[in-house]
Amino acid sequence: VARVAGVAQSTVSRALRDDARVSAATRKRVRRLATDLGYVPSRRGRSLSTRATGQVAVVVADLGNPFYAEAIEHLHAAFDERERRVVVLTDPLETTPLEPERLLDGSVDGAVLTTTLLTSDLPRELAARGLPVVQLNRAVDGDVADACVTENVAGGRAAAEELVRLGHTAVGAIFGPADTSTGRDREVGFRSGMAAAGIELAPVHVRRGPFAYATGHRALGQMLAAPRRPTAVFCANDVVAIGALNAARALGVAVPGELTVFGFDDIAMASWDVFALSTVRQDLAAMARTAASMLCDRIADPAGLPRRVTLPAAVVLRGSHAGPLVG
Amino acid sequence: VARVAGVAQSTVSRALRDDARVSAATRKRVRRLATDLGYVPSRRGRSLSTRATGQVAVVVADLGNPFYAEAIEHLHAAFDERERRVVVLTDPLETTPLEPERLLDGSVDGAVLTTTLLTSDLPRELAARGLPVVQLNRAVDGDVADACVTENVAGGRAAAEELVRLGHTAVGAIFGPADTSTGRDREVGFRSGMAAAGIELAPVHVRRGPFAYATGHRALGQMLAAPRRPTAVFCANDVVAIGALNAARALGVAVPGELTVFGFDDIAMASWDVFALSTVRQDLAAMARTAASMLCDRIADPAGLPRRVTLPAAVVLRGSHAGPLVG
């Protein structure tokens, strides 16, 4: 473009940026020429010189869980305010794990990781190789990289205390994967709350599975088929709880009359009229805003010790809880 | 790395690719040096020379609609088989529209567009500027770029015929945005099916809004508050229908006893026990596979006339339909 226009390359760059140091006539001429020649200002070219792309990655595994769709929306808004673009990379753990190289190829300035397993080396490896990262919602133990999470232990315990307060003693649980911090910590909290009240979880009333609709649907179906049914069930997250609510509907078991169901997350769906799910709320908007701000800080200042921010959890009572039926 | 190792740059590239033309000892030495020096093979560097990134973009607007989450999963699987990586770009139409430059900066070899409005210039502009694109689900009219869509007119008509067959005459509709091909075509089909049976849609029973839960919830609430209620309602998509089902629940209106509700899409949620939504099915897996294959063809052969593939729609009868109550 510079050659055809007979001006310096820097003049072309300025003209395309609408820089006032270039006369209006030249700006117009350069822009028309650029269009005619099919010239596109290259982010790659730009980033090779400035080493900043203005782009951040959000790594998610399971878009089928509305939690992640909501997280992406909040992150999008938060990064938008900071004039950063978001690309979403899906990390379908069960097939091929995400290669660190996809994040280290210079296409992004940093990454928000939402899929971290307790055994995952990715946060440490990325941080060690110089990529700013923030773990959101799930994190590995220790101080290997920034993290923004919820008080999962306290939240699980609060759910247990609510069930105890309602008078339930035949209590079941559908826990999440033990290799995630959220699955493990909610279980630890829930068990500690039940133990504090001297209530034992019967092994036949304890199930475990991925954070998925099918997990809750199948597990509750099995529990309700057993001779001694629980009167209340705590679920590892809302999607699992919604699976359980659907299984109860399919089997004609009334919620909350015959069965109390508790979730965790407070996704939008939890408040739908057909569910009215009582749950433990994570402030996902605050978590996303905090993670975005932490990532931008880390990009600006890559050195410094990793930080961990832990946000509170709060019980939300809707319509899926009641006291046990007096037999 | 080449300088420190004392070998040619091409030898380093080959060694890192595990190319057998480089001796095992040199490969090992180069790899160890690369690790020590913190060298990462740059996709940007690679793509500047080969002009292929192995990466494709999927542009979505509304991750809150599970339809798009499901589409991404299917596209991911289809591109995985073709050894292409997917990045997801969200295009929140209501705020800042996606800039074509984000797709034209050389970071992707092509794009699947799922958010096209009838008025959108993006498919034409991208195709004209040399980026292979395929429109999925929604498309602009005319042959400006490849498209893979469903028989929306026929599907809307089939839903109308089903309601007529059930004996409904007081029929309502919650249509989608008129500036989307899906919204417009489903409406055209549904209206033509009702007109063929000589049934008029009362203006008070016709509403319109975005493809969102809130649209269905609000619109059905308004219809049910009116003195003369419809006995059946066709909804522009499943998410709208699920909003309507929740409003019916909130108002104590029995589905299907007092009200038939019909959706469009057949997302996974439509088959949940609490909804058992009767709907018009799009074969989203086939649509995604076809779009992925069309995009790879277009990348391989950018010339050639645009193609449009139209897949069939099929009525799926579950539990949200019945004949009208005899008054």
XYZ file of C-alpha atoms in Angstrom:
654
model
C 0.000 0.000 0.000
C 2.858 2.367 0.934
C 4.603 1.726 -2.395
C 1.498 2.314 -4.499
C 0.529 5.395 -2.488
C 4.060 6.746 -2.599
C 4.184 7.403 1.143
C 6.074 5.900 4.080
C 4.868 2.702 5.751
C 4.367 4.579 9.005
C 2.099 7.016 7.167
C -0.051 4.107 5.968
C -0.313 2.729 9.510
C -1.267 6.154 10.833
C -3.752 6.779 8.038
C -5.495 3.468 8.707
C -5.628 4.298 12.414
C -7.139 7.697 11.509
C -4.202 9.462 13.100
C -4.580 13.276 12.807
C -0.887 13.637 11.996
C -1.800 12.460 8.484
C -3.806 14.901 6.348
C -7.456 14.029 5.707
C -6.823 13.758 1.962
C -3.963 11.288 2.451
C -5.968 9.272 4.978
C -8.795 8.995 2.472
C -6.466 8.079 -0.390
C -4.629 5.430 1.667
C -7.886 3.938 2.862
C -9.281 3.710 -0.688
C -6.054 2.140 -1.921
C -6.019 -0.336 0.966
C -9.563 -1.397 0.067
C -8.703 -1.700 -3.635
C -5.631 -3.768 -2.854
C -7.521 -5.963 -0.384
C -5.124 -4.989 2.424
C -5.980 -6.124 5.955
C -3.997 -4.746 8.893
C -2.541 -7.945 10.338
C -2.909 -8.598 14.034
C -0.167 -11.149 13.624
C 2.118 -8.566 12.099
C 1.208 -6.111 14.824
C 1.705 -8.642 17.602
C 5.056 -9.797 16.231
C 6.307 -6.260 16.760
C 4.490 -5.295 19.970
C 4.305 -8.831 21.429
C 0.771 -8.083 22.632
C -2.303 -9.403 20.879
C -5.093 -7.751 22.883
C -6.599 -11.212 22.981
C -7.152 -13.593 25.909
C -8.285 -17.215 25.860
C -10.995 -18.762 27.999
C -10.577 -22.523 28.249
C -13.771 -24.474 28.931
C -14.581 -28.172 28.767
C -18.277 -28.538 28.974
C -20.470 -26.033 27.178
C -23.385 -28.381 27.873
C -23.264 -27.103 31.458
C -24.915 -23.653 31.386
C -22.525 -22.639 34.169
C -19.751 -22.288 31.573
C -21.934 -20.443 29.079
C -22.807 -17.985 31.852
C -19.145 -17.718 32.871
C -18.156 -16.887 29.285
C -20.795 -14.158 29.062
C -19.583 -12.546 32.275
C -15.921 -12.865 31.249
C -16.728 -11.410 27.841
C -18.298 -8.347 29.440
C -15.445 -7.935 31.915
C -12.706 -8.203 29.264
C -14.670 -5.952 26.910
C -14.440 -3.166 29.493
C -10.685 -3.689 29.484
C -10.609 -3.617 25.660
C -9.497 -7.201 25.378
C -10.985 -9.743 22.973
C -11.925 -13.232 24.069
C -11.392 -16.484 22.184
C -12.932 -19.600 23.652
C -11.034 -22.869 23.479
C -12.870 -26.035 24.355
C -10.921 -28.674 26.201
C -12.859 -31.918 25.892
C -10.934 -33.739 28.621
C -12.301 -37.154 27.784
C -10.801 -37.138 24.282
C -7.639 -35.154 23.529
C -6.458 -32.850 26.319
C -5.647 -29.291 25.309
C -2.014 -28.950 24.285
C -0.215 -26.116 26.105
C 1.189 -25.096 22.722
C -2.232 -23.882 21.629
C -1.969 -21.204 24.317
C 1.771 -20.607 23.993
C 1.911 -19.861 20.267
C 1.703 -16.128 20.783
C -1.936 -15.774 19.757
C -3.104 -14.715 23.255
C -1.713 -12.566 26.058
C -3.122 -14.777 28.813
C -5.748 -17.363 29.667
C -8.586 -18.073 32.077
C -8.706 -21.791 32.852
C -12.046 -23.190 34.036
C -11.459 -26.910 33.622
C -8.542 -27.601 35.922
C -8.340 -31.045 37.506
C -6.522 -31.458 40.826
C -3.956 -33.557 38.944
C -3.565 -31.072 36.098
C -0.102 -29.773 35.321
C -1.373 -27.140 32.864
C -1.617 -24.110 35.220
C 1.903 -24.689 36.553
C 3.347 -25.385 33.119
C 1.775 -22.320 31.490
C 2.819 -20.057 34.358
C 6.357 -21.493 34.273
C 6.565 -20.879 30.537
C 5.584 -17.259 31.001
C 1.903 -17.202 30.070
C -0.270 -15.261 32.528
C -3.089 -17.559 33.680
C -5.943 -17.384 36.184
C -7.855 -20.454 37.311
C -11.578 -19.818 37.685
C -13.951 -21.916 39.786
C -11.704 -24.984 39.835
C -8.045 -24.879 40.838
C -5.140 -27.075 41.721
C -3.893 -27.028 45.312
C -0.929 -24.856 46.224
C 0.305 -21.561 44.869
C 1.318 -22.426 41.332
C -0.887 -19.875 39.560
C -3.532 -17.230 40.258
C -6.979 -18.541 41.151
C -10.440 -17.177 41.822
C -12.753 -19.690 43.473
C -15.765 -19.977 45.791
C -15.852 -21.147 49.425
C -16.865 -24.652 48.365
C -16.228 -26.300 51.735
C -18.288 -23.676 53.558
C -21.016 -23.913 50.907
C -21.283 -27.703 51.192
C -21.423 -27.386 54.959
C -24.159 -24.754 54.765
C -26.295 -27.097 52.637
C -25.865 -29.878 55.219
C -26.843 -27.530 58.046
C -29.990 -26.561 56.138
C -31.027 -30.220 55.723
C -30.340 -30.857 59.411
C -32.401 -27.815 60.390
C -35.314 -29.156 58.299
C -35.172 -32.394 60.308
C -33.866 -34.823 57.680
C -31.995 -37.879 58.933
C -32.211 -40.191 55.877
C -29.987 -38.061 53.683
C -28.386 -38.914 50.350
C -25.745 -37.228 48.244
C -24.716 -37.217 44.607
C -21.130 -35.969 44.722
C -18.988 -34.708 41.836
C -15.644 -35.979 40.568
C -13.099 -36.384 43.391
C -10.358 -35.120 41.052
C -11.833 -31.607 40.908
C -11.422 -29.077 43.695
C -15.134 -28.203 43.503
C -16.239 -31.846 43.692
C -13.866 -32.664 46.524
C -14.414 -29.514 48.605
C -18.223 -29.537 48.413
C -18.154 -33.177 49.534
C -15.772 -32.427 52.410
C -18.009 -29.555 53.548
C -21.247 -31.492 53.229
C -19.880 -34.532 55.084
C -18.489 -32.345 57.871
C -21.863 -30.644 58.310
C -23.690 -33.967 58.532
C -21.046 -35.411 60.876
C -21.351 -32.373 63.150
C -25.043 -33.223 63.547
C -24.255 -36.902 64.139
C -26.015 -37.998 60.945
C -24.449 -40.745 58.890
C -24.759 -40.965 55.106
C -25.810 -44.536 54.296
C -23.414 -45.867 51.612
C -26.413 -46.878 49.471
C -27.450 -43.216 49.442
C -24.098 -41.915 48.228
C -23.337 -41.735 44.503
C -20.699 -39.989 42.457
C -20.299 -38.953 38.836
C -19.434 -36.201 36.363
C -21.089 -32.791 36.773
C -23.841 -33.754 34.328
C -27.609 -34.100 34.000
C -27.284 -37.854 33.406
C -25.390 -38.295 36.685
C -28.258 -36.865 38.741
C -30.958 -38.596 36.718
C -29.388 -42.046 37.004
C -28.239 -41.730 40.628
C -31.590 -40.549 41.954
C -33.375 -43.264 39.980
C -31.187 -45.864 41.702
C -31.723 -44.375 45.167
C -35.491 -44.225 44.724
C -35.537 -47.861 43.568
C -33.858 -49.009 46.821
C -36.064 -50.275 49.685
C -35.124 -47.443 52.051
C -35.333 -44.080 50.321
C -33.630 -40.862 51.412
C -35.919 -37.907 52.236
C -33.344 -35.365 51.056
C -30.503 -35.354 48.526
C -27.598 -32.941 48.176
C -26.234 -32.641 44.629
C -22.729 -31.591 43.564
C -24.077 -28.883 41.285
C -27.318 -27.540 39.800
C -27.093 -29.536 36.583
C -26.872 -32.759 38.618
C -29.777 -31.545 40.806
C -31.870 -30.815 37.721
C -31.188 -34.337 36.486
C -32.395 -35.584 39.875
C -35.550 -33.416 39.731
C -36.376 -34.864 36.319
C -35.881 -38.419 37.611
C -38.222 -37.641 40.516
C -40.804 -36.371 38.029
C -40.427 -39.491 35.891
C -40.983 -41.710 38.941
C -43.879 -39.663 40.301
C -42.032 -38.661 43.481
C -43.218 -35.227 44.651
C -40.621 -32.507 45.323
C -40.542 -31.136 47.996
C -43.400 -33.167 49.519
C -41.662 -36.543 49.401
C -38.129 -35.475 48.578
C -35.936 -32.426 49.177
C -33.333 -31.666 46.504
C -30.434 -29.238 46.961
C -28.031 -28.009 44.274
C -24.893 -25.871 44.055
C -24.068 -22.926 41.692
C -27.380 -21.087 41.205
C -27.352 -21.082 37.409
C -30.244 -19.225 35.749
C -32.135 -22.477 35.218
C -32.340 -23.072 38.987
C -34.931 -20.303 39.247
C -37.170 -21.622 36.435
C -40.735 -22.247 37.651
C -40.630 -25.999 36.982
C -37.503 -26.420 39.116
C -37.523 -23.675 41.791
C -34.319 -25.282 42.987
C -32.995 -24.538 46.457
C -29.255 -24.295 46.090
C -25.937 -22.844 47.221
C -25.153 -19.732 45.266
C -21.794 -18.861 43.756
C -21.555 -15.237 42.632
C -20.445 -16.115 39.127
C -20.530 -12.524 37.871
C -18.199 -11.428 40.689
C -15.985 -14.456 40.135
C -15.652 -13.623 36.409
C -15.021 -9.917 37.052
C -12.382 -10.771 39.631
C -10.682 -13.323 37.369
C -10.604 -10.848 34.458
C -9.099 -8.185 36.654
C -6.530 -10.632 38.090
C -5.529 -11.726 34.588
C -5.031 -8.149 33.406
C -2.936 -7.428 36.508
C -0.853 -10.522 35.827
C -0.322 -9.550 32.186
C 0.820 -6.093 33.306
C 3.079 -7.556 36.004
C 4.040 -11.162 35.258
C 6.376 -11.412 38.251
C 5.072 -11.540 41.819
C 3.613 -14.334 43.900
C 0.443 -16.133 42.755
C -2.739 -14.828 44.361
C -5.864 -16.739 45.372
C -9.204 -14.976 45.851
C -11.982 -16.940 47.540
C -15.529 -15.612 47.270
C -18.356 -16.486 49.678
C -21.153 -18.997 48.974
C -24.744 -18.417 50.130
C -27.745 -20.710 50.568
C -30.698 -19.726 48.327
C -34.030 -21.173 49.445
C -36.640 -21.645 46.718
C -39.181 -24.446 46.408
C -37.352 -27.793 46.353
C -36.913 -28.195 50.119
C -39.239 -29.079 53.009
C -39.169 -31.127 56.187
C -39.362 -34.921 55.921
C -42.819 -36.538 55.714
C -43.839 -37.864 59.107
C -44.192 -41.594 58.304
C 17.993 -22.225 19.038
C 19.727 -22.744 15.680
C 22.548 -20.392 16.650
C 23.179 -22.056 20.012
C 22.944 -25.547 18.508
C 25.173 -24.568 15.603
C 22.771 -26.015 13.008
C 20.563 -24.542 10.288
C 17.111 -23.127 11.129
C 15.492 -25.739 8.904
C 17.243 -28.463 10.933
C 15.724 -27.051 14.123
C 12.239 -27.040 12.562
C 12.684 -30.612 11.377
C 14.087 -31.767 14.704
C 11.152 -30.293 16.590
C 8.775 -31.983 14.141
C 10.625 -35.283 14.758
C 11.567 -35.449 11.090
C 13.650 -38.586 10.367
C 15.937 -36.593 8.063
C 17.589 -35.267 11.232
C 19.663 -37.749 13.252
C 18.218 -38.956 16.546
C 21.113 -37.410 18.468
C 20.587 -33.979 16.896
C 16.823 -34.166 17.425
C 17.409 -34.886 21.106
C 19.985 -32.124 21.463
C 17.785 -29.550 19.693
C 14.807 -30.496 21.783
C 16.750 -30.171 25.036
C 18.154 -26.812 23.939
C 14.700 -25.596 22.915
C 13.370 -26.512 26.377
C 16.309 -24.834 28.123
C 15.875 -21.689 26.056
C 12.096 -21.687 26.590
C 11.508 -21.834 22.829
C 7.945 -22.438 21.621
C 7.331 -23.228 17.938
C 5.188 -20.279 16.882
C 1.969 -20.997 15.041
C 2.112 -17.392 13.901
C 5.581 -17.887 12.521
C 4.507 -21.124 10.881
C 1.369 -19.604 9.398
C 3.251 -16.601 8.037
C 5.273 -19.024 5.925
C 2.688 -21.695 5.044
C -0.351 -19.376 5.191
C -2.343 -22.172 6.865
C -3.072 -22.220 10.571
C -4.939 -25.524 10.958
C -7.437 -23.471 12.904
C -11.048 -22.571 12.107
C -13.353 -20.147 13.911
C -16.923 -20.808 14.987
C -18.831 -17.564 15.488
C -21.735 -17.747 17.927
C -23.853 -15.074 19.598
C -25.854 -16.702 22.280
C -24.228 -19.399 24.368
C -27.236 -19.129 26.691
C -29.184 -21.046 24.031
C -28.102 -24.691 24.408
C -28.589 -25.037 20.653
C -25.261 -23.254 20.138
C -23.463 -25.230 22.832
C -24.644 -28.418 21.115
C -23.629 -27.054 17.704
C -20.116 -26.296 18.992
C -19.743 -29.815 20.384
C -20.767 -31.369 17.063
C -18.526 -28.985 15.088
C -15.638 -29.703 17.418
C -15.962 -33.432 16.802
C -16.311 -32.973 13.044
C -13.270 -30.679 12.744
C -11.270 -32.915 15.091
C -11.676 -35.755 12.592
C -10.243 -33.432 9.953
C -7.356 -32.461 12.257
C -8.476 -28.874 12.531
C -8.652 -26.923 15.775
C -11.650 -24.804 16.695
C -11.652 -21.387 18.314
C -15.007 -19.974 19.339
C -15.684 -16.282 18.890
C -18.760 -14.827 20.502
C -20.582 -12.139 18.610
C -22.895 -10.374 21.051
C -24.961 -8.621 18.396
C -26.685 -6.301 20.799
C -23.448 -4.635 21.869
C -20.457 -4.468 19.515
C -20.810 -6.497 16.309
C -17.897 -8.747 15.425
C -15.339 -6.913 13.307
C -14.458 -8.800 10.110
C -10.802 -8.040 10.908
C -10.915 -10.495 13.804
C -11.439 -13.265 11.239
C -9.228 -11.764 8.531
C -6.049 -11.334 10.563
C -4.621 -14.642 9.415
C -5.309 -16.521 12.654
C -7.862 -18.881 11.065
C -8.224 -20.687 7.729
C -12.004 -20.309 7.630
C -15.109 -19.735 9.695
C -18.512 -21.214 10.481
C -21.018 -18.410 11.047
C -24.077 -19.264 13.140
C -25.417 -15.799 13.919
C -26.144 -14.348 10.518
C -28.967 -11.812 10.259
C -30.822 -11.405 6.961
C -29.341 -7.905 6.777
C -25.817 -9.017 7.617
C -23.037 -8.134 5.219
C -20.474 -10.311 7.015
C -20.782 -13.542 4.946
C -20.501 -11.623 1.655
C -17.676 -9.432 2.902
C -15.620 -12.318 4.287
C -16.120 -14.400 1.154
C -15.222 -11.413 -1.047
C -12.064 -10.827 0.983
C -11.003 -14.428 0.471
C -11.922 -16.087 3.756
C -13.721 -19.435 3.328
C -16.999 -19.266 5.291
C -20.024 -21.498 5.790
C -23.259 -20.227 7.296
C -24.863 -22.742 9.646
C -28.536 -22.759 10.638
C -29.131 -19.108 9.742
C -28.190 -17.609 6.384
C -28.645 -14.554 4.238
C -30.715 -14.907 1.079
C -28.987 -15.430 -2.239
C -25.773 -17.176 -3.144
C -23.145 -15.020 -1.472
C -21.530 -17.780 0.594
C -21.890 -21.472 1.427
C -24.740 -22.365 3.762
C -26.096 -25.413 5.556
C -29.616 -24.939 6.885
C -32.814 -26.822 7.737
C -36.121 -26.842 5.854
C -37.561 -24.195 8.154
C -40.599 -23.392 6.007
C -41.550 -27.060 5.727
C -40.926 -27.553 9.443
C -43.166 -24.645 10.437
C -45.855 -25.938 8.118
C -45.602 -29.444 9.590
C -46.165 -28.040 13.085
C -49.271 -26.202 11.876
C -50.617 -29.356 10.248
C -50.128 -31.242 13.497
C -52.125 -28.644 15.465
C -54.869 -28.725 12.828
C -54.975 -32.514 12.967
C -55.405 -32.337 16.758
C -58.465 -30.117 16.226
C -57.168 -26.783 17.532
C -58.795 -23.635 16.160
C -57.805 -21.056 18.808
C -54.120 -21.126 17.988
C -51.363 -18.764 19.112
C -47.776 -18.267 18.011
C -44.621 -16.812 19.518
C -42.486 -16.070 16.475
C -38.755 -15.308 16.369
C -36.972 -12.235 15.017
C -38.111 -11.337 11.493
C -34.527 -10.395 10.599
C -33.317 -13.997 10.872
C -33.908 -16.602 8.173
C -34.977 -19.133 10.807
C -37.456 -16.745 12.449
C -38.910 -15.605 9.138
C -39.101 -19.012 7.439
C -40.663 -20.860 10.377
C -43.299 -18.123 10.561
C -43.988 -18.287 6.812
C -44.367 -22.072 7.025
C -46.558 -22.019 10.110
C -48.849 -19.298 8.723
C -49.192 -21.128 5.411
C -50.157 -24.341 7.183
C -52.823 -22.573 9.248
C -54.102 -20.654 6.205
C -54.394 -23.911 4.231
C -56.747 -25.165 6.937
C -58.698 -21.907 6.930
C -57.674 -21.051 10.500
C -56.854 -17.458 11.343
C -54.313 -16.467 13.975
C -55.974 -13.830 16.176
C -53.593 -10.829 16.416
C -53.857 -10.962 20.233
C -52.462 -14.492 20.073
C -49.404 -13.558 18.007
C -46.222 -12.371 19.721
C -42.652 -11.956 18.600
C -39.264 -11.677 20.287
C -35.670 -12.868 20.478
C -34.992 -16.619 20.579
C -34.895 -16.582 24.381
C -36.507 -18.108 27.462
C -37.821 -14.704 28.557
C -39.628 -14.230 25.228
C -41.694 -17.379 25.696
C -42.283 -16.791 29.391
C -43.541 -13.227 28.945
C -45.547 -13.842 25.755
C -47.431 -16.846 27.101
C -48.137 -15.010 30.351
C -49.737 -12.197 28.330
C -51.791 -14.588 26.180
C -53.068 -16.478 29.203
C -54.076 -13.206 30.894
C -56.312 -12.269 27.924
C -60.050 -13.073 28.086
C -59.958 -15.552 25.196
C -57.046 -17.987 25.561
C -55.468 -20.066 22.808
C -55.619 -23.858 23.235
C -52.320 -24.360 21.401
C -49.173 -22.285 20.884
C -46.403 -22.723 18.334
C -43.016 -21.367 19.454
C -40.135 -20.191 17.259
C -37.681 -22.506 18.983
C -37.361 -24.862 21.951
C -35.885 -22.278 24.299
C -38.918 -20.037 23.704
C -41.216 -23.059 24.167
C -39.506 -23.927 27.455
C -40.063 -20.356 28.633
C -43.735 -20.813 27.726
C -43.945 -24.152 29.587
C -42.533 -22.486 32.690
C -45.056 -19.649 32.441
C -47.859 -22.210 32.153
C -46.544 -23.913 35.286
C -46.362 -20.589 37.138
C -49.986 -19.840 36.217
C -51.259 -23.344 36.989
C -52.265 -24.064 33.385
C -51.930 -27.799 32.656
C -49.893 -28.904 29.622
C -51.141 -30.670 27.558
C -54.590 -30.838 29.251
C -55.416 -27.152 28.887
C -52.681 -26.042 26.515
C -50.608 -27.607 23.741
C -47.078 -26.230 23.284
C -44.905 -26.900 20.238
C -41.234 -25.992 19.834
C -38.574 -26.123 17.089
C -34.983 -27.522 17.199
C -35.171 -30.581 19.479
C -32.354 -29.586 21.817
C -31.476 -32.148 24.504
C -33.591 -30.281 27.070
C -36.761 -30.865 25.019
C -36.708 -34.524 26.075
C -36.302 -33.848 29.815
C -39.111 -35.437 31.857
C -40.471 -32.122 33.173
C -40.849 -30.748 29.625
C -41.462 -33.718 27.269
C -41.715 -31.087 24.562
C -43.311 -31.933 21.231
C -41.242 -30.140 18.648
C -39.865 -29.968 15.109
C -36.497 -31.625 14.946
C -33.432 -30.265 13.185
C -30.675 -32.838 12.775
C -28.022 -30.640 14.357
C -25.321 -33.326 14.278
C -25.813 -33.778 10.522
C -25.944 -30.008 10.002
C -22.627 -29.569 11.862
C -20.941 -32.467 10.054
C -22.095 -31.104 6.709
C -20.964 -27.557 7.506
C -17.522 -28.787 8.631
C -17.130 -30.794 5.470
C -18.283 -27.852 3.304
C -15.801 -25.532 5.017
C -12.895 -27.925 4.474
C -13.893 -28.256 0.808
C -14.028 -24.482 0.482
C -10.607 -24.065 2.119
C -9.179 -26.619 -0.306
C -10.877 -24.985 -3.289
C -11.734 -21.332 -2.611
C -13.040 -20.740 -6.150
C -16.320 -22.225 -7.349
C -19.923 -21.212 -6.835
C -21.391 -21.020 -3.341
C -23.353 -24.108 -2.305
C -26.454 -24.386 -0.141
C -27.408 -27.648 1.574
C -30.882 -27.872 3.076
C -31.596 -30.680 5.531
C -35.069 -32.013 6.340
C -37.070 -31.177 9.493
C -39.232 -33.765 11.281
C -42.062 -33.495 13.807
C -41.230 -35.216 17.140
C -44.276 -35.997 19.278
C -43.672 -36.204 23.019
C -45.989 -35.114 25.798
C -46.816 -31.408 25.345
C -49.612 -31.838 22.791
C -53.218 -33.004 22.919
C -56.568 -32.104 21.430
C -58.389 -28.990 22.713
C -60.595 -29.360 25.806
C -64.216 -29.631 24.772
C -65.656 -26.563 26.555
